[in-house]
Amino acid sequence: MALIEIENLTKHFGEVVAVDRFNLQIEAGEFLTLLGPSGCGKTTVLRMIAGLEIPDEGEIRVGGTPVFASREGLFVPPAKRGVGLVFQSYALWPHMNVFENVAFGLQIQKRDKAALSAQVHSALNYMRLEGLAERYPQQLSGGQQQRVALARMLVTQPSVFLMDEPLSNLDAKLRMEMRAEIKRLHRESKATTVYVTHDQNEALTMSTKVAVMDRGLLQQVAPPQELYKRPANLFVADFIGSPTINFVPGKIIGTPDGIFFKGDPFVMPTPSFKDCVNRKVVAAIRPEDIRIQKEAQENSVPGEIYAILPAGSEVILQVKRGDLTLSVRQMGETSLEVGDRIHLLFSVESVLFYDQEDRTLLYPRGQEVSL
């Protein structure tokens, strides 16, 4: 059963359409990330779920109960939606110590003092903040402040966690540590989590599902591995993955020898796409799906090493072939040098094809997909 249901949600800021007829169902216990570039509308969606922004149109239901419905003029205030919030800025009160910051939500609910104290200390212990109850936010590190913000959300025991880029102010090491903490929090609490980020690594490593947005429109909703392996359109394919996927424009052609994709510099057999003959397409190939050989082989494509980019445990090679530059990922070190002539090999099974006009993924006949 979907815990959060969003139907035809629309939000304008003046002439700008921030969110356009947005539809999404989030299952109970799911960790769903709203992912996309800056300005795509992901934070606006989160704020509308929380009740911090009023949509222009649409409906939002939490646990089957409407919290916003434009037709009925219904709007449930944030405090009555049963959601917990963590913001990018942490939003801690500087004049309150850690205990008081975490207890703030319970005090509004007028909880018994003994029960309140027990709940606050339990949340602090859970977030490994023992001994810091009397400190003030300015006396804490960034990671500790983030833990306080999470404890403040956790202590009220909401059924839904809403997080808006909570790790963007942390350094790389702390981000990695806090990703693990948030995954642990989600796993142990079993709370439905909606997480906003522009960082695809966060989305792919933390989520059970990812919803990719662009210019207010939902592009694809899928588990992380499916999103990476079978992007639904050219925007998702280009946005997901680092280094970015390689694009080669071309055409599906029919010959006496079979069905082929033809695009400079590639010609490859594509027998599963016989229904697409004469269609203009874009072939998309992940950098890790291309192999480099020093000698020519059957169906290999010649090229020249243009740049070598070491990246720790791997190396990214940029290969030029005419006006086309392809990225190739290899594990470990390389003995190649800039200017070396090499040959590229890849399997047809690893290549995705997209229609050039509507930019959507083409599927071989009979292949079942889930988008």
mmCIF file of C-alpha atoms in Angstrom:
data_model
loop_
_atom_site.group_PDB
_atom_site.id
_atom_site.type_symbol
_atom_site.label_atom_id
_atom_site.label_comp_id
_atom_site.label_asym_id
_atom_site.label_seq_id
_atom_site.Cartn_x
_atom_site.Cartn_y
_atom_site.Cartn_z
ATOM 1 C CA MET A 1 0.000 0.000 0.000
ATOM 2 C CA ALA A 2 1.254 3.460 -0.903
ATOM 3 C CA LEU A 3 1.775 5.602 2.193
ATOM 4 C CA ILE A 4 2.196 8.842 0.234
ATOM 5 C CA GLU A 5 0.103 9.438 -2.884
ATOM 6 C CA ILE A 6 0.596 12.489 -5.094
ATOM 7 C CA GLU A 7 -1.748 13.244 -7.979
ATOM 8 C CA ASN A 8 -1.385 15.981 -10.616
ATOM 9 C CA LEU A 9 0.570 18.225 -8.271
ATOM 10 C CA THR A 10 1.337 21.610 -9.849
ATOM 11 C CA LYS A 11 3.122 24.664 -8.473
ATOM 12 C CA HIS A 12 3.873 28.009 -10.134
ATOM 13 C CA PHE A 13 6.192 30.765 -8.953
ATOM 14 C CA GLY A 14 5.012 33.672 -11.057
ATOM 15 C CA GLU A 15 5.424 32.626 -14.692
ATOM 16 C CA VAL A 16 7.715 29.744 -13.796
ATOM 17 C CA VAL A 17 6.206 26.241 -13.599
ATOM 18 C CA ALA A 18 8.223 24.722 -10.760
ATOM 19 C CA VAL A 19 6.274 21.418 -10.649
ATOM 20 C CA ASP A 20 4.090 20.280 -13.536
ATOM 21 C CA ARG A 21 1.318 17.660 -13.091
ATOM 22 C CA PHE A 22 3.480 15.527 -10.816
ATOM 23 C CA ASN A 23 2.238 12.002 -9.995
ATOM 24 C CA LEU A 24 3.980 9.636 -7.590
ATOM 25 C CA GLN A 25 3.210 6.829 -5.154
ATOM 26 C CA ILE A 26 5.632 6.103 -2.305
ATOM 27 C CA GLU A 27 5.214 2.743 -0.592
ATOM 28 C CA ALA A 28 5.267 2.339 3.181
ATOM 29 C CA GLY A 29 8.828 1.786 4.425
ATOM 30 C CA GLU A 30 10.402 2.923 1.163
ATOM 31 C CA PHE A 31 13.459 5.161 0.885
ATOM 32 C CA LEU A 32 12.676 7.298 -2.147
ATOM 33 C CA THR A 33 15.068 9.962 -3.378
ATOM 34 C CA LEU A 34 13.987 12.917 -5.487
ATOM 35 C CA LEU A 35 16.992 13.492 -7.739
ATOM 36 C CA GLY A 36 17.698 16.120 -10.343
ATOM 37 C CA PRO A 37 19.678 19.238 -11.214
ATOM 38 C CA SER A 38 19.251 22.515 -9.364
ATOM 39 C CA GLY A 39 15.922 24.148 -10.144
ATOM 40 C CA CYS A 40 14.193 20.949 -11.286
ATOM 41 C CA GLY A 41 11.456 21.183 -8.606
ATOM 42 C CA LYS A 42 12.526 18.403 -6.231
ATOM 43 C CA THR A 43 12.694 20.585 -3.106
ATOM 44 C CA THR A 44 9.353 22.173 -4.010
ATOM 45 C CA VAL A 45 7.760 18.699 -4.121
ATOM 46 C CA LEU A 46 9.216 17.867 -0.698
ATOM 47 C CA ARG A 47 8.008 21.148 0.776
ATOM 48 C CA MET A 48 4.505 20.552 -0.602
ATOM 49 C CA ILE A 49 4.434 17.095 1.017
ATOM 50 C CA ALA A 50 5.513 18.726 4.288
ATOM 51 C CA GLY A 51 2.939 21.503 3.985
ATOM 52 C CA LEU A 52 5.532 24.277 3.781
ATOM 53 C CA GLU A 53 4.422 25.196 0.243
ATOM 54 C CA ILE A 54 0.805 25.314 -0.905
ATOM 55 C CA PRO A 55 0.316 23.678 -4.339
ATOM 56 C CA ASP A 56 -1.741 25.399 -7.016
ATOM 57 C CA GLU A 57 -3.435 22.167 -8.059
ATOM 58 C CA GLY A 58 -3.524 18.473 -7.239
ATOM 59 C CA GLU A 59 -3.908 16.202 -4.241
ATOM 60 C CA ILE A 60 -1.606 14.730 -1.588
ATOM 61 C CA ARG A 61 -2.607 11.816 0.662
ATOM 62 C CA VAL A 62 -0.594 10.460 3.587
ATOM 63 C CA GLY A 63 -1.678 7.076 4.921
ATOM 64 C CA GLY A 64 -4.820 7.309 2.788
ATOM 65 C CA THR A 65 -5.880 10.613 4.378
ATOM 66 C CA PRO A 66 -5.887 13.742 2.184
ATOM 67 C CA VAL A 67 -3.616 16.493 3.513
ATOM 68 C CA PHE A 68 -4.095 18.697 0.461
ATOM 69 C CA ALA A 69 -6.822 18.740 -2.187
ATOM 70 C CA SER A 70 -7.202 21.757 -4.449
ATOM 71 C CA ARG A 71 -10.765 20.942 -5.557
ATOM 72 C CA GLU A 72 -12.053 20.692 -1.995
ATOM 73 C CA GLY A 73 -9.926 23.576 -0.729
ATOM 74 C CA LEU A 74 -8.359 21.230 1.845
ATOM 75 C CA PHE A 75 -5.021 22.056 3.485
ATOM 76 C CA VAL A 76 -3.731 20.267 6.593
ATOM 77 C CA PRO A 77 -1.002 22.303 8.382
ATOM 78 C CA PRO A 78 2.512 20.805 8.677
ATOM 79 C CA ALA A 79 2.266 20.022 12.408
ATOM 80 C CA LYS A 80 -0.711 17.722 11.807
ATOM 81 C CA ARG A 81 0.721 15.699 8.913
ATOM 82 C CA GLY A 82 2.813 13.280 10.994
ATOM 83 C CA VAL A 83 6.035 14.042 9.141
ATOM 84 C CA GLY A 84 9.533 14.835 10.396
ATOM 85 C CA LEU A 85 11.813 17.313 8.656
ATOM 86 C CA VAL A 86 15.572 17.714 8.298
ATOM 87 C CA PHE A 87 16.781 20.758 6.391
ATOM 88 C CA GLN A 88 19.990 21.536 4.501
ATOM 89 C CA SER A 89 20.826 24.270 7.032
ATOM 90 C CA TYR A 90 20.054 22.015 10.068
ATOM 91 C CA ALA A 91 17.816 24.865 11.423
ATOM 92 C CA LEU A 92 19.033 24.478 15.024
ATOM 93 C CA TRP A 93 18.162 27.180 17.552
ATOM 94 C CA PRO A 94 21.494 28.839 18.501
ATOM 95 C CA HIS A 95 20.206 29.958 21.934
ATOM 96 C CA MET A 96 19.139 26.404 22.869
ATOM 97 C CA ASN A 97 21.461 23.614 23.882
ATOM 98 C CA VAL A 98 21.348 20.184 22.253
ATOM 99 C CA PHE A 99 18.813 18.798 24.725
ATOM 100 C CA GLU A 100 16.487 21.773 24.236
ATOM 101 C CA ASN A 101 16.753 21.636 20.442
ATOM 102 C CA VAL A 102 15.834 17.955 20.369
ATOM 103 C CA ALA A 103 13.057 18.419 22.941
ATOM 104 C CA PHE A 104 11.440 21.348 21.108
ATOM 105 C CA GLY A 105 8.903 19.284 19.154
ATOM 106 C CA LEU A 106 7.865 17.316 22.226
ATOM 107 C CA GLN A 107 7.429 20.509 24.241
ATOM 108 C CA ILE A 108 5.018 21.819 21.626
ATOM 109 C CA GLN A 109 3.077 18.588 22.073
ATOM 110 C CA LYS A 110 3.088 19.275 25.861
ATOM 111 C CA ARG A 111 4.573 15.907 26.807
ATOM 112 C CA ASP A 112 5.112 14.927 30.435
ATOM 113 C CA LYS A 113 8.541 16.138 31.600
ATOM 114 C CA ALA A 114 9.797 12.730 32.689
ATOM 115 C CA ALA A 115 8.644 11.050 29.471
ATOM 116 C CA LEU A 116 10.062 13.950 27.436
ATOM 117 C CA SER A 117 13.461 13.656 29.098
ATOM 118 C CA ALA A 118 13.552 9.893 28.574
ATOM 119 C CA GLN A 119 12.636 10.235 24.872
ATOM 120 C CA VAL A 120 15.203 12.969 24.262
ATOM 121 C CA HIS A 121 18.036 11.027 25.917
ATOM 122 C CA SER A 122 17.018 7.919 23.989
ATOM 123 C CA ALA A 123 17.205 9.851 20.697
ATOM 124 C CA LEU A 124 20.561 11.381 21.649
ATOM 125 C CA ASN A 125 21.981 7.974 22.529
ATOM 126 C CA TYR A 126 20.636 6.500 19.294
ATOM 127 C CA MET A 127 22.385 9.223 17.271
ATOM 128 C CA ARG A 128 25.590 8.790 19.331
ATOM 129 C CA LEU A 129 25.371 12.213 20.949
ATOM 130 C CA GLU A 130 25.832 11.060 24.545
ATOM 131 C CA GLY A 131 27.508 13.698 26.670
ATOM 132 C CA LEU A 132 26.668 16.570 24.316
ATOM 133 C CA ALA A 133 23.214 17.443 25.718
ATOM 134 C CA GLU A 134 24.416 20.671 27.366
ATOM 135 C CA ARG A 135 26.423 21.987 24.429
ATOM 136 C CA TYR A 136 25.169 24.665 22.052
ATOM 137 C CA PRO A 137 25.106 24.310 18.219
ATOM 138 C CA GLN A 138 28.093 26.635 17.746
ATOM 139 C CA GLN A 139 30.152 24.287 19.935
ATOM 140 C CA LEU A 140 29.489 21.312 17.642
ATOM 141 C CA SER A 141 31.081 20.106 14.415
ATOM 142 C CA GLY A 142 29.029 19.974 11.220
ATOM 143 C CA GLY A 143 28.527 16.242 11.579
ATOM 144 C CA GLN A 144 27.376 16.612 15.184
ATOM 145 C CA GLN A 145 24.931 19.359 14.212
ATOM 146 C CA GLN A 146 23.510 17.068 11.541
ATOM 147 C CA ARG A 147 23.072 14.289 14.124
ATOM 148 C CA VAL A 148 21.199 16.726 16.376
ATOM 149 C CA ALA A 149 18.875 17.612 13.508
ATOM 150 C CA LEU A 150 18.231 13.901 12.887
ATOM 151 C CA ALA A 151 17.632 13.280 16.616
ATOM 152 C CA ARG A 152 15.135 16.165 16.698
ATOM 153 C CA MET A 153 13.233 14.574 13.821
ATOM 154 C CA LEU A 154 13.443 11.086 15.296
ATOM 155 C CA VAL A 155 12.245 11.975 18.800
ATOM 156 C CA THR A 156 8.675 12.792 17.705
ATOM 157 C CA GLN A 157 8.407 9.347 16.044
ATOM 158 C CA PRO A 158 6.902 10.507 12.726
ATOM 159 C CA SER A 159 5.696 7.972 10.171
ATOM 160 C CA VAL A 160 7.440 9.890 7.365
ATOM 161 C CA PHE A 161 10.961 11.325 7.270
ATOM 162 C CA LEU A 162 11.480 14.254 4.864
ATOM 163 C CA MET A 163 15.101 15.276 4.224
ATOM 164 C CA ASP A 164 16.160 18.197 2.037
ATOM 165 C CA GLU A 165 19.834 17.851 0.979
ATOM 166 C CA PRO A 166 20.865 17.215 4.619
ATOM 167 C CA LEU A 167 24.490 16.341 3.814
ATOM 168 C CA SER A 168 25.411 19.057 1.329
ATOM 169 C CA ASN A 169 27.248 21.175 3.945
ATOM 170 C CA LEU A 170 29.533 18.328 5.081
ATOM 171 C CA ASP A 171 32.937 17.354 3.743
ATOM 172 C CA ALA A 172 33.364 14.152 1.732
ATOM 173 C CA LYS A 173 34.401 11.959 4.695
ATOM 174 C CA LEU A 174 31.522 13.126 6.892
ATOM 175 C CA ARG A 175 29.051 12.736 4.035
ATOM 176 C CA MET A 176 30.030 9.093 3.685
ATOM 177 C CA GLU A 177 29.648 8.525 7.442
ATOM 178 C CA MET A 178 26.264 10.248 7.561
ATOM 179 C CA ARG A 179 24.981 8.299 4.561
ATOM 180 C CA ALA A 180 25.594 5.145 6.581
ATOM 181 C CA GLU A 181 23.848 6.679 9.616
ATOM 182 C CA ILE A 182 20.780 7.696 7.615
ATOM 183 C CA LYS A 183 20.565 4.240 6.015
ATOM 184 C CA ARG A 184 20.801 2.674 9.483
ATOM 185 C CA LEU A 185 18.113 5.044 10.773
ATOM 186 C CA HIS A 186 15.800 4.125 7.903
ATOM 187 C CA ARG A 187 16.419 0.395 8.225
ATOM 188 C CA GLU A 188 15.863 0.274 11.978
ATOM 189 C CA SER A 189 12.967 2.744 12.181
ATOM 190 C CA LYS A 190 11.203 1.401 9.053
ATOM 191 C CA ALA A 191 9.914 4.938 8.488
ATOM 192 C CA THR A 192 8.989 5.973 4.964
ATOM 193 C CA THR A 193 11.714 8.364 3.822
ATOM 194 C CA VAL A 194 11.658 11.005 1.099
ATOM 195 C CA TYR A 195 15.131 12.404 0.453
ATOM 196 C CA VAL A 196 16.093 15.297 -1.835
ATOM 197 C CA THR A 197 19.524 15.569 -3.425
ATOM 198 C CA HIS A 198 21.306 16.607 -6.611
ATOM 199 C CA ASP A 199 24.104 14.120 -5.787
ATOM 200 C CA GLN A 200 23.555 10.943 -7.783
ATOM 201 C CA ASN A 201 26.005 8.981 -5.613
ATOM 202 C CA GLU A 202 23.795 9.642 -2.589
ATOM 203 C CA ALA A 203 20.700 8.659 -4.544
ATOM 204 C CA LEU A 204 22.153 5.445 -5.955
ATOM 205 C CA THR A 205 23.753 4.251 -2.702
ATOM 206 C CA MET A 206 20.987 5.105 -0.219
ATOM 207 C CA SER A 207 17.635 4.630 -1.951
ATOM 208 C CA THR A 208 15.273 1.767 -2.568
ATOM 209 C CA LYS A 209 13.829 3.867 -5.412
ATOM 210 C CA VAL A 210 14.885 7.048 -7.190
ATOM 211 C CA ALA A 211 12.583 9.566 -8.870
ATOM 212 C CA VAL A 212 14.464 11.669 -11.426
ATOM 213 C CA MET A 213 13.090 15.139 -12.195
ATOM 214 C CA ASP A 214 13.859 17.755 -14.821
ATOM 215 C CA ARG A 215 12.204 21.179 -15.216
ATOM 216 C CA GLY A 216 9.311 20.246 -12.962
ATOM 217 C CA LEU A 217 8.547 16.985 -14.743
ATOM 218 C CA LEU A 218 9.019 13.436 -13.476
ATOM 219 C CA GLN A 219 11.334 11.590 -15.872
ATOM 220 C CA GLN A 220 11.637 8.095 -14.349
ATOM 221 C CA VAL A 221 11.006 6.214 -11.104
ATOM 222 C CA ALA A 222 12.992 3.010 -10.585
ATOM 223 C CA PRO A 223 15.322 1.130 -8.231
ATOM 224 C CA PRO A 224 18.899 2.486 -8.441
ATOM 225 C CA GLN A 225 20.350 -0.399 -10.450
ATOM 226 C CA GLU A 226 17.538 -0.308 -13.007
ATOM 227 C CA LEU A 227 17.868 3.455 -13.297
ATOM 228 C CA TYR A 228 21.569 3.074 -14.067
ATOM 229 C CA LYS A 229 21.275 0.103 -16.418
ATOM 230 C CA ARG A 230 18.134 1.146 -18.326
ATOM 231 C CA PRO A 231 17.523 4.911 -18.242
ATOM 232 C CA ALA A 232 14.096 5.665 -19.696
ATOM 233 C CA ASN A 233 15.205 8.612 -21.823
ATOM 234 C CA LEU A 234 18.255 10.568 -22.928
ATOM 235 C CA PHE A 235 18.019 13.042 -20.053
ATOM 236 C CA VAL A 236 18.191 10.289 -17.407
ATOM 237 C CA ALA A 237 20.928 8.464 -19.328
ATOM 238 C CA ASP A 238 23.027 11.627 -19.493
ATOM 239 C CA PHE A 239 22.345 12.674 -15.890
ATOM 240 C CA ILE A 240 23.057 9.316 -14.222
ATOM 241 C CA GLY A 241 26.616 8.039 -14.181
ATOM 242 C CA SER A 242 30.102 9.488 -13.762
ATOM 243 C CA PRO A 243 31.807 9.779 -16.155
ATOM 244 C CA THR A 244 28.727 10.374 -18.265
ATOM 245 C CA ILE A 245 27.438 7.846 -20.751
ATOM 246 C CA ASN A 246 28.714 7.991 -24.340
ATOM 247 C CA PHE A 247 26.252 9.021 -27.060
ATOM 248 C CA VAL A 248 26.658 8.133 -30.742
ATOM 249 C CA PRO A 249 23.931 9.374 -33.133
ATOM 250 C CA GLY A 250 23.079 7.145 -36.078
ATOM 251 C CA LYS A 251 20.415 5.075 -37.788
ATOM 252 C CA ILE A 252 19.053 1.514 -37.793
ATOM 253 C CA ILE A 253 19.543 0.112 -41.297
ATOM 254 C CA GLY A 254 18.515 -3.079 -43.055
ATOM 255 C CA THR A 255 20.955 -4.903 -45.355
ATOM 256 C CA PRO A 256 21.036 -8.323 -47.025
ATOM 257 C CA ASP A 257 23.355 -9.352 -44.200
ATOM 258 C CA GLY A 258 20.979 -8.297 -41.396
ATOM 259 C CA ILE A 259 19.955 -5.345 -39.238
ATOM 260 C CA PHE A 260 22.672 -2.900 -38.173
ATOM 261 C CA PHE A 261 23.201 0.327 -36.297
ATOM 262 C CA LYS A 262 25.241 2.729 -38.423
ATOM 263 C CA GLY A 263 26.763 5.789 -36.810
ATOM 264 C CA ASP A 264 30.203 7.264 -37.261
ATOM 265 C CA PRO A 265 32.423 5.493 -36.342
ATOM 266 C CA PHE A 266 30.311 2.484 -35.356
ATOM 267 C CA VAL A 267 28.611 -0.214 -37.345
ATOM 268 C CA MET A 268 27.193 -3.015 -35.234
ATOM 269 C CA PRO A 269 24.590 -5.753 -35.685
ATOM 270 C CA THR A 270 21.246 -5.133 -33.916
ATOM 271 C CA PRO A 271 19.039 -8.131 -34.833
ATOM 272 C CA SER A 272 16.546 -7.408 -32.032
ATOM 273 C CA PHE A 273 15.585 -4.065 -33.592
ATOM 274 C CA LYS A 274 14.244 -5.207 -36.961
ATOM 275 C CA ASP A 275 11.053 -3.222 -36.295
ATOM 276 C CA CYS A 276 13.125 -0.017 -36.158
ATOM 277 C CA VAL A 277 14.705 -0.047 -39.632
ATOM 278 C CA ASN A 278 15.296 3.477 -40.992
ATOM 279 C CA ARG A 279 14.714 5.030 -37.569
ATOM 280 C CA LYS A 280 17.176 7.696 -36.437
ATOM 281 C CA VAL A 281 18.514 6.704 -33.051
ATOM 282 C CA VAL A 282 21.200 7.473 -30.480
ATOM 283 C CA ALA A 283 23.394 4.618 -29.256
ATOM 284 C CA ALA A 284 24.364 4.967 -25.582
ATOM 285 C CA ILE A 285 27.318 3.086 -24.088
ATOM 286 C CA ARG A 286 28.551 3.246 -20.490
ATOM 287 C CA PRO A 287 32.315 3.920 -20.132
ATOM 288 C CA GLU A 288 32.844 0.639 -18.252
ATOM 289 C CA ASP A 289 31.277 -1.339 -21.131
ATOM 290 C CA ILE A 290 34.011 -0.384 -23.600
ATOM 291 C CA ARG A 291 37.241 -2.394 -23.775
ATOM 292 C CA ILE A 292 40.530 -1.138 -25.177
ATOM 293 C CA GLN A 293 42.776 -3.372 -27.275
ATOM 294 C CA LYS A 294 46.162 -2.471 -28.716
ATOM 295 C CA GLU A 295 45.615 -4.578 -31.826
ATOM 296 C CA ALA A 296 42.694 -4.563 -34.267
ATOM 297 C CA GLN A 297 40.092 -7.270 -33.828
ATOM 298 C CA GLU A 298 36.865 -8.164 -35.599
ATOM 299 C CA ASN A 299 34.306 -5.335 -35.173
ATOM 300 C CA SER A 300 36.821 -3.166 -33.277
ATOM 301 C CA VAL A 301 36.915 0.603 -33.838
ATOM 302 C CA PRO A 302 40.238 2.474 -34.089
ATOM 303 C CA GLY A 303 40.874 5.605 -32.047
ATOM 304 C CA GLU A 304 43.546 7.691 -30.355
ATOM 305 C CA ILE A 305 44.119 8.353 -26.651
ATOM 306 C CA TYR A 306 43.270 12.019 -26.109
ATOM 307 C CA ALA A 307 43.497 12.282 -22.306
ATOM 308 C CA ILE A 308 44.263 10.060 -19.308
ATOM 309 C CA LEU A 309 42.536 10.880 -16.015
ATOM 310 C CA PRO A 310 43.716 8.748 -13.052
ATOM 311 C CA ALA A 311 41.056 8.449 -10.342
ATOM 312 C CA GLY A 312 42.509 6.307 -7.557
ATOM 313 C CA SER A 313 41.446 2.711 -8.112
ATOM 314 C CA GLU A 314 40.464 3.398 -11.719
ATOM 315 C CA VAL A 315 41.499 5.471 -14.700
ATOM 316 C CA ILE A 316 39.278 7.340 -17.165
ATOM 317 C CA LEU A 317 40.552 7.393 -20.735
ATOM 318 C CA GLN A 318 39.228 9.810 -23.333
ATOM 319 C CA VAL A 319 39.491 8.419 -26.845
ATOM 320 C CA LYS A 320 39.129 10.510 -30.004
ATOM 321 C CA ARG A 321 37.703 9.182 -33.245
ATOM 322 C CA GLY A 322 37.197 12.021 -35.693
ATOM 323 C CA ASP A 323 34.935 14.589 -34.053
ATOM 324 C CA LEU A 324 33.717 12.063 -31.476
ATOM 325 C CA THR A 325 35.243 11.738 -27.982
ATOM 326 C CA LEU A 326 34.431 8.619 -25.961
ATOM 327 C CA SER A 327 35.074 8.028 -22.246
ATOM 328 C CA VAL A 328 36.372 4.603 -21.203
ATOM 329 C CA ARG A 329 36.668 3.433 -17.585
ATOM 330 C CA GLN A 330 39.350 0.923 -16.670
ATOM 331 C CA MET A 331 40.161 -0.500 -13.240
ATOM 332 C CA GLY A 332 43.703 -0.174 -11.950
ATOM 333 C CA GLU A 333 46.562 1.568 -13.747
ATOM 334 C CA THR A 334 47.254 1.859 -17.472
ATOM 335 C CA SER A 335 50.420 1.668 -19.531
ATOM 336 C CA LEU A 336 48.846 3.710 -22.327
ATOM 337 C CA GLU A 337 49.968 7.233 -23.108
ATOM 338 C CA VAL A 338 48.352 10.227 -24.768
ATOM 339 C CA GLY A 339 48.612 9.846 -28.554
ATOM 340 C CA ASP A 340 48.617 6.025 -28.547
ATOM 341 C CA ARG A 341 46.594 4.422 -31.328
ATOM 342 C CA ILE A 342 44.221 1.812 -29.884
ATOM 343 C CA HIS A 343 41.063 -0.139 -30.801
ATOM 344 C CA LEU A 344 37.707 -0.125 -29.002
ATOM 345 C CA LEU A 345 35.548 -3.199 -28.441
ATOM 346 C CA PHE A 346 32.054 -3.432 -26.943
ATOM 347 C CA SER A 347 29.214 -5.936 -26.921
ATOM 348 C CA VAL A 348 25.857 -5.241 -28.555
ATOM 349 C CA GLU A 349 24.129 -6.353 -25.329
ATOM 350 C CA SER A 350 25.622 -3.423 -23.424
ATOM 351 C CA VAL A 351 24.411 -0.755 -25.893
ATOM 352 C CA LEU A 352 21.125 1.111 -25.361
ATOM 353 C CA PHE A 353 19.246 2.749 -28.230
ATOM 354 C CA TYR A 354 17.102 5.885 -27.980
ATOM 355 C CA ASP A 355 14.771 7.436 -30.529
ATOM 356 C CA GLN A 356 16.284 10.732 -31.704
ATOM 357 C CA GLU A 357 12.915 12.496 -31.903
ATOM 358 C CA ASP A 358 11.119 11.616 -28.670
ATOM 359 C CA ARG A 359 14.403 10.759 -26.842
ATOM 360 C CA THR A 360 12.931 7.623 -25.230
ATOM 361 C CA LEU A 361 14.513 4.210 -24.841
ATOM 362 C CA LEU A 362 13.795 1.597 -27.514
ATOM 363 C CA TYR A 363 13.133 -1.938 -26.288
ATOM 364 C CA PRO A 364 13.758 -5.115 -28.269
ATOM 365 C CA ARG A 365 10.619 -7.018 -29.208
ATOM 366 C CA GLY A 366 9.313 -9.225 -26.407
ATOM 367 C CA GLN A 367 11.484 -7.677 -23.726
ATOM 368 C CA GLU A 368 9.663 -6.934 -20.478
ATOM 369 C CA VAL A 369 10.561 -3.701 -18.741
ATOM 370 C CA SER A 370 9.587 -1.826 -15.611
ATOM 371 C CA LEU A 371 9.680 1.950 -15.653
#
